[in-house]
XYZ file of C-alpha atoms in Angstrom:
335
model
C -26.842 -66.076 11.189
C -27.625 -64.449 14.549
C -24.015 -64.739 15.644
C -22.675 -63.233 12.422
C -24.565 -59.903 12.658
C -22.585 -58.462 15.576
C -19.392 -59.320 13.703
C -20.542 -57.362 10.673
C -21.398 -54.377 12.874
C -18.117 -54.662 14.708
C -16.294 -54.588 11.358
C -18.180 -51.569 9.958
C -18.203 -49.294 13.017
C -14.427 -49.066 13.470
C -14.058 -48.223 9.778
C -16.759 -45.557 9.953
C -15.348 -44.069 13.124
C -11.864 -44.111 11.616
C -13.125 -42.237 8.506
C -14.912 -39.630 10.627
C -11.870 -39.104 12.829
C -9.623 -38.903 9.762
C -11.861 -36.269 8.157
C -12.027 -34.212 11.330
C -8.257 -34.455 11.845
C -7.713 -33.405 8.251
C -10.056 -30.423 8.632
C -8.429 -29.397 11.892
C -4.940 -29.656 10.495
C -5.610 -27.751 7.255
C -4.433 -24.489 8.736
C -1.475 -25.970 10.584
C -0.223 -27.875 7.511
C 0.018 -24.660 5.445
C 3.707 -23.859 5.870
C 4.141 -21.793 2.701
C 2.329 -20.225 -0.256
C 3.085 -19.949 -3.950
C 2.867 -16.475 -5.502
C 1.431 -17.147 -8.963
C 2.157 -13.629 -10.220
C 1.019 -12.556 -13.683
C -0.553 -15.033 -16.084
C 1.685 -14.395 -19.069
C 3.750 -16.556 -21.375
C 7.286 -17.432 -20.171
C 8.861 -15.197 -22.833
C 7.365 -12.115 -21.166
C 8.883 -12.969 -17.777
C 12.208 -11.434 -18.868
C 10.426 -8.243 -19.939
C 8.516 -8.068 -16.646
C 11.715 -8.750 -14.720
C 13.475 -5.847 -16.436
C 10.437 -3.594 -15.979
C 10.135 -4.355 -12.244
C 13.905 -3.940 -11.815
C 13.861 -0.558 -13.577
C 10.856 0.687 -11.578
C 12.367 -0.417 -8.274
C 15.711 1.208 -9.146
C 13.852 4.456 -9.891
C 12.000 4.157 -6.572
C 15.276 3.761 -4.668
C 17.009 6.586 -6.528
C 14.069 9.017 -6.369
C 12.992 8.525 -2.771
C 16.465 8.246 -1.244
C 17.455 11.320 -3.240
C 14.392 13.241 -2.059
C 15.091 12.394 1.599
C 18.747 13.383 1.182
C 17.812 16.752 -0.350
C 15.273 17.551 2.375
C 17.636 16.608 5.209
C 20.685 18.467 3.845
C 19.099 21.760 2.739
C 18.089 24.043 5.659
C 15.713 26.004 3.390
C 13.498 22.932 3.189
C 13.081 22.770 6.957
C 9.326 23.490 6.728
C 6.180 21.439 7.543
C 5.495 20.787 3.853
C 8.890 19.158 3.304
C 8.739 17.382 6.650
C 5.622 15.600 5.373
C 7.197 15.081 1.953
C 10.270 13.464 3.517
C 8.045 11.060 5.455
C 6.107 10.320 2.259
C 9.351 9.351 0.518
C 10.307 7.148 3.483
C 6.935 5.350 3.357
C 7.066 4.919 -0.436
C 10.559 3.477 -0.207
C 9.687 0.920 2.449
C 6.319 -0.370 1.286
C 7.612 -0.842 -2.255
C 10.619 -2.680 -0.775
C 8.217 -5.068 0.959
C 6.930 -6.199 -2.456
C 9.368 -5.474 -5.288
C 12.444 -7.600 -4.322
C 10.378 -10.774 -3.840
C 8.444 -10.148 -7.062
C 11.700 -9.634 -8.989
C 13.211 -12.842 -7.585
C 10.081 -14.835 -8.458
C 10.445 -14.044 -12.170
C 13.544 -16.297 -12.134
C 12.515 -18.725 -9.393
C 10.786 -21.970 -10.318
C 9.094 -22.526 -6.955
C 7.858 -18.918 -6.442
C 7.173 -19.862 -2.836
C 6.958 -17.650 0.221
C 6.902 -18.976 3.768
C 3.798 -18.630 5.930
C 5.663 -16.229 8.238
C 6.957 -14.298 5.232
C 3.434 -13.953 3.861
C 2.181 -12.675 7.236
C 5.044 -10.160 7.430
C 4.481 -8.979 3.857
C 0.759 -8.369 4.390
C 1.331 -6.668 7.760
C 4.078 -4.306 6.561
C 2.367 -3.419 3.304
C -0.944 -2.683 5.062
C 0.922 -0.637 7.677
C 2.676 1.612 5.163
C -0.173 1.988 2.635
C -2.669 3.040 5.323
C -0.085 5.371 6.875
C 0.374 7.006 3.466
C -3.370 7.606 3.174
C -3.488 9.448 6.501
C -0.258 11.310 5.682
C -1.750 12.584 2.409
C -4.720 13.892 4.401
C -2.294 15.685 6.745
C -0.522 17.185 3.721
C -3.856 18.446 2.368
C -4.548 20.093 5.729
C -1.075 21.660 5.625
C -1.778 23.166 2.179
C -5.161 24.415 3.435
C -3.517 26.321 6.308
C -0.697 27.633 4.073
C -3.060 29.079 1.448
C -6.154 29.985 3.441
C -4.428 31.240 6.627
C -0.872 32.185 5.562
C -0.320 34.642 8.443
C -1.069 31.948 11.030
C 0.746 29.155 9.185
C 3.913 29.086 11.303
C 1.842 29.199 14.494
C -0.767 26.584 13.596
C 1.563 24.160 11.792
C 4.040 23.928 14.648
C 6.742 21.278 14.901
C 4.756 19.570 17.638
C 1.576 19.378 15.521
C 3.462 18.074 12.489
C 5.101 15.361 14.604
C 1.733 14.427 16.101
C 0.113 14.176 12.641
C 2.875 11.888 11.347
C 2.874 9.769 14.528
C -0.927 9.541 14.357
C -0.690 8.363 10.738
C 1.681 5.566 11.734
C -0.526 4.657 14.698
C -3.644 4.359 12.511
C -1.663 2.336 9.992
C -0.413 -0.020 12.703
C -3.872 -0.577 14.229
C -5.527 -1.266 10.868
C -2.659 -3.535 9.815
C -2.916 -5.609 13.018
C -6.682 -6.020 12.501
C -6.394 -6.861 8.790
C -3.556 -9.348 9.267
C -5.172 -11.041 12.272
C -8.518 -11.446 10.513
C -6.887 -12.771 7.329
C -4.661 -15.385 8.942
C -7.322 -16.759 11.288
C -8.932 -18.230 8.166
C -8.482 -21.910 7.311
C -6.578 -22.327 4.053
C -7.498 -25.603 2.421
C -8.311 -24.861 -1.211
C -4.785 -24.376 -2.558
C -1.348 -22.966 -1.798
C -1.238 -20.820 -4.959
C -1.950 -17.126 -4.304
C -3.192 -15.550 -7.545
C -1.148 -12.372 -7.064
C 2.468 -11.153 -7.059
C 2.443 -10.506 -3.291
C 0.426 -11.625 -0.260
C -2.748 -9.557 -0.073
C -5.989 -10.157 1.777
C -8.281 -10.634 -1.229
C -6.208 -13.299 -3.042
C -5.755 -15.109 0.281
C -9.531 -15.133 0.812
C -9.917 -17.196 -2.365
C -7.810 -19.959 -0.793
C -9.953 -20.205 2.315
C -12.642 -22.774 3.055
C -13.954 -20.715 5.990
C -17.132 -18.657 5.939
C -15.954 -15.333 4.515
C -19.017 -13.209 5.295
C -17.707 -11.823 8.605
C -14.193 -11.431 7.206
C -15.446 -9.507 4.170
C -17.626 -7.271 6.328
C -14.662 -6.457 8.589
C -12.398 -5.770 5.584
C -14.997 -3.579 3.873
C -15.755 -1.680 7.093
C -12.040 -1.170 7.754
C -11.517 0.118 4.205
C -14.415 2.557 4.594
C -13.126 3.758 7.983
C -9.693 4.394 6.454
C -10.619 5.786 3.032
C -13.712 7.911 3.732
C -12.357 10.172 6.532
C -9.068 10.796 4.726
C -10.722 11.524 1.390
C -13.248 13.846 3.116
C -10.399 15.818 4.722
C -8.672 16.099 1.333
C -11.833 17.148 -0.535
C -12.919 19.718 2.062
C -9.387 21.142 2.279
C -9.205 21.599 -1.479
C -12.682 23.103 -1.660
C -11.491 25.853 0.671
C -8.189 26.132 -1.224
C -9.910 26.563 -4.602
C -12.332 29.157 -3.255
C -9.418 31.106 -1.716
C -7.244 30.898 -4.832
C -10.063 32.160 -7.050
C -10.192 35.297 -4.916
C -6.534 36.078 -5.685
C -6.434 38.864 -8.258
C -2.930 38.344 -9.670
C -2.429 35.598 -12.240
C 1.059 34.880 -10.892
C -0.334 34.345 -7.391
C -2.939 31.909 -8.684
C -0.346 29.922 -10.631
C 1.938 29.687 -7.609
C -0.908 28.531 -5.344
C -2.172 25.937 -7.804
C 1.339 24.648 -8.571
C 1.908 23.750 -4.911
C -1.364 21.800 -4.825
C -1.438 20.141 -8.248
C 1.418 17.772 -7.362
C -0.380 16.604 -4.226
C -3.672 16.164 -6.106
C -1.944 14.058 -8.761
C -0.504 11.703 -6.132
C -3.862 11.462 -4.331
C -5.753 10.706 -7.554
C -3.472 7.830 -8.594
C -3.284 6.266 -5.131
C -6.933 6.538 -4.151
C -8.200 5.567 -7.599
C -6.234 2.309 -7.522
C -7.050 1.571 -3.860
C -10.760 2.256 -4.406
C -10.848 -0.173 -7.337
C -8.891 -2.786 -5.382
C -10.744 -2.819 -2.068
C -14.201 -1.277 -2.558
C -15.326 -3.093 -5.711
C -16.434 -6.739 -6.154
C -13.577 -9.225 -6.473
C -14.470 -10.423 -9.979
C -11.447 -9.424 -12.044
C -8.216 -10.811 -10.521
C -6.003 -9.663 -13.406
C -7.333 -6.082 -13.246
C -6.790 -6.154 -9.494
C -3.129 -6.994 -10.125
C -2.795 -3.998 -12.438
C -4.497 -1.732 -9.881
C -2.267 -2.980 -7.060
C 0.749 -2.481 -9.332
C -0.238 1.190 -9.671
C -0.258 1.955 -5.960
C 2.491 -0.466 -4.881
C 5.184 0.416 -7.443
C 4.075 3.092 -9.928
C 2.989 5.657 -7.305
C 6.236 5.392 -5.244
C 8.178 5.866 -8.477
C 6.161 8.900 -9.625
C 5.956 10.744 -6.289
C 9.566 12.056 -6.254
C 9.322 12.985 -9.945
C 6.020 14.829 -9.491
C 7.181 16.781 -6.458
C 10.641 17.591 -7.839
C 9.713 18.528 -11.410
C 7.005 20.967 -10.286
C 8.827 22.354 -7.256
C 11.406 25.135 -7.665
C 12.672 24.782 -4.089
C 13.515 21.118 -4.607
C 15.132 21.857 -7.974
C 17.331 24.576 -6.466
C 18.269 22.336 -3.528
C 19.190 19.539 -5.954
C 21.381 21.907 -8.004
C 23.071 23.106 -4.829
C 23.720 19.507 -3.709
C 25.158 18.546 -7.113
C 27.376 21.636 -7.144
C 28.784 20.693 -3.735
C 29.592 17.202 -5.011
C 31.306 18.610 -8.119
C 33.393 20.966 -5.985
C 34.409 18.137 -3.635
C 35.428 16.002 -6.612
């Protein structure tokens, strides 16, 4: 009996130590084993996948046509060589690229059975989308400031909104977008993903990826919320203050025609800001309790807004309409 006890202990301890080491190895390798993700997309019946495929394809085609057309018009017409259209051309460039980060993969996944995206592809998608969407937020603030100077200080407009300042504002927008994107991507992909490979979204975004993590999310959520506040609040304050001054100045204009002209140049910008910031606010500054509504909100600012921007600015802008007519006339003459 006394001789058998050590044997029992010798038999149990290796098994226990092997289980502990196996569990620790499994926990340590959770992150390294994640080589790809599955983009679950929309939870709809298979029959609706064809409808969604056609809808996404149509929207993306409109985005390409509208934004490439807008950039072509601005670059070819010398009359549009002004700060306002310089910002508008950059807005079209940003809309074109951040929608292209998402739309092609989403369209392919409607026909793909695996719906997978590589780990590196997911990192690149989150980084590029965050880069362009944050850059657009700062660019819209710069455009609001441009309208403020044009309406409130028209005599000093050409002096204050110099080529150098416009370039600095656009470069600063890209710089802020790059910094925030690096932080957001780094914080997201330092998490350990062990719950599942299925991302409940149609592209890689930080919130759906958080749901797959087994790490403590408190610090990550605080960083994400703080970053969202740092990005959204200053830009929205600049926009609101600029338009408060614009409205007060426009109301002092005695002629009805002058008021209409001033408001028409600002209404397009306000429409774009309302759609983008409304969707972003719902997506990133509200509790993550409604995944399907979050998909709809992200659809608004990732695809719907880039599609509407060229239409909004062209339909309500006589300069763009005249430049488009001139460009089409040149093509007809050449043909």
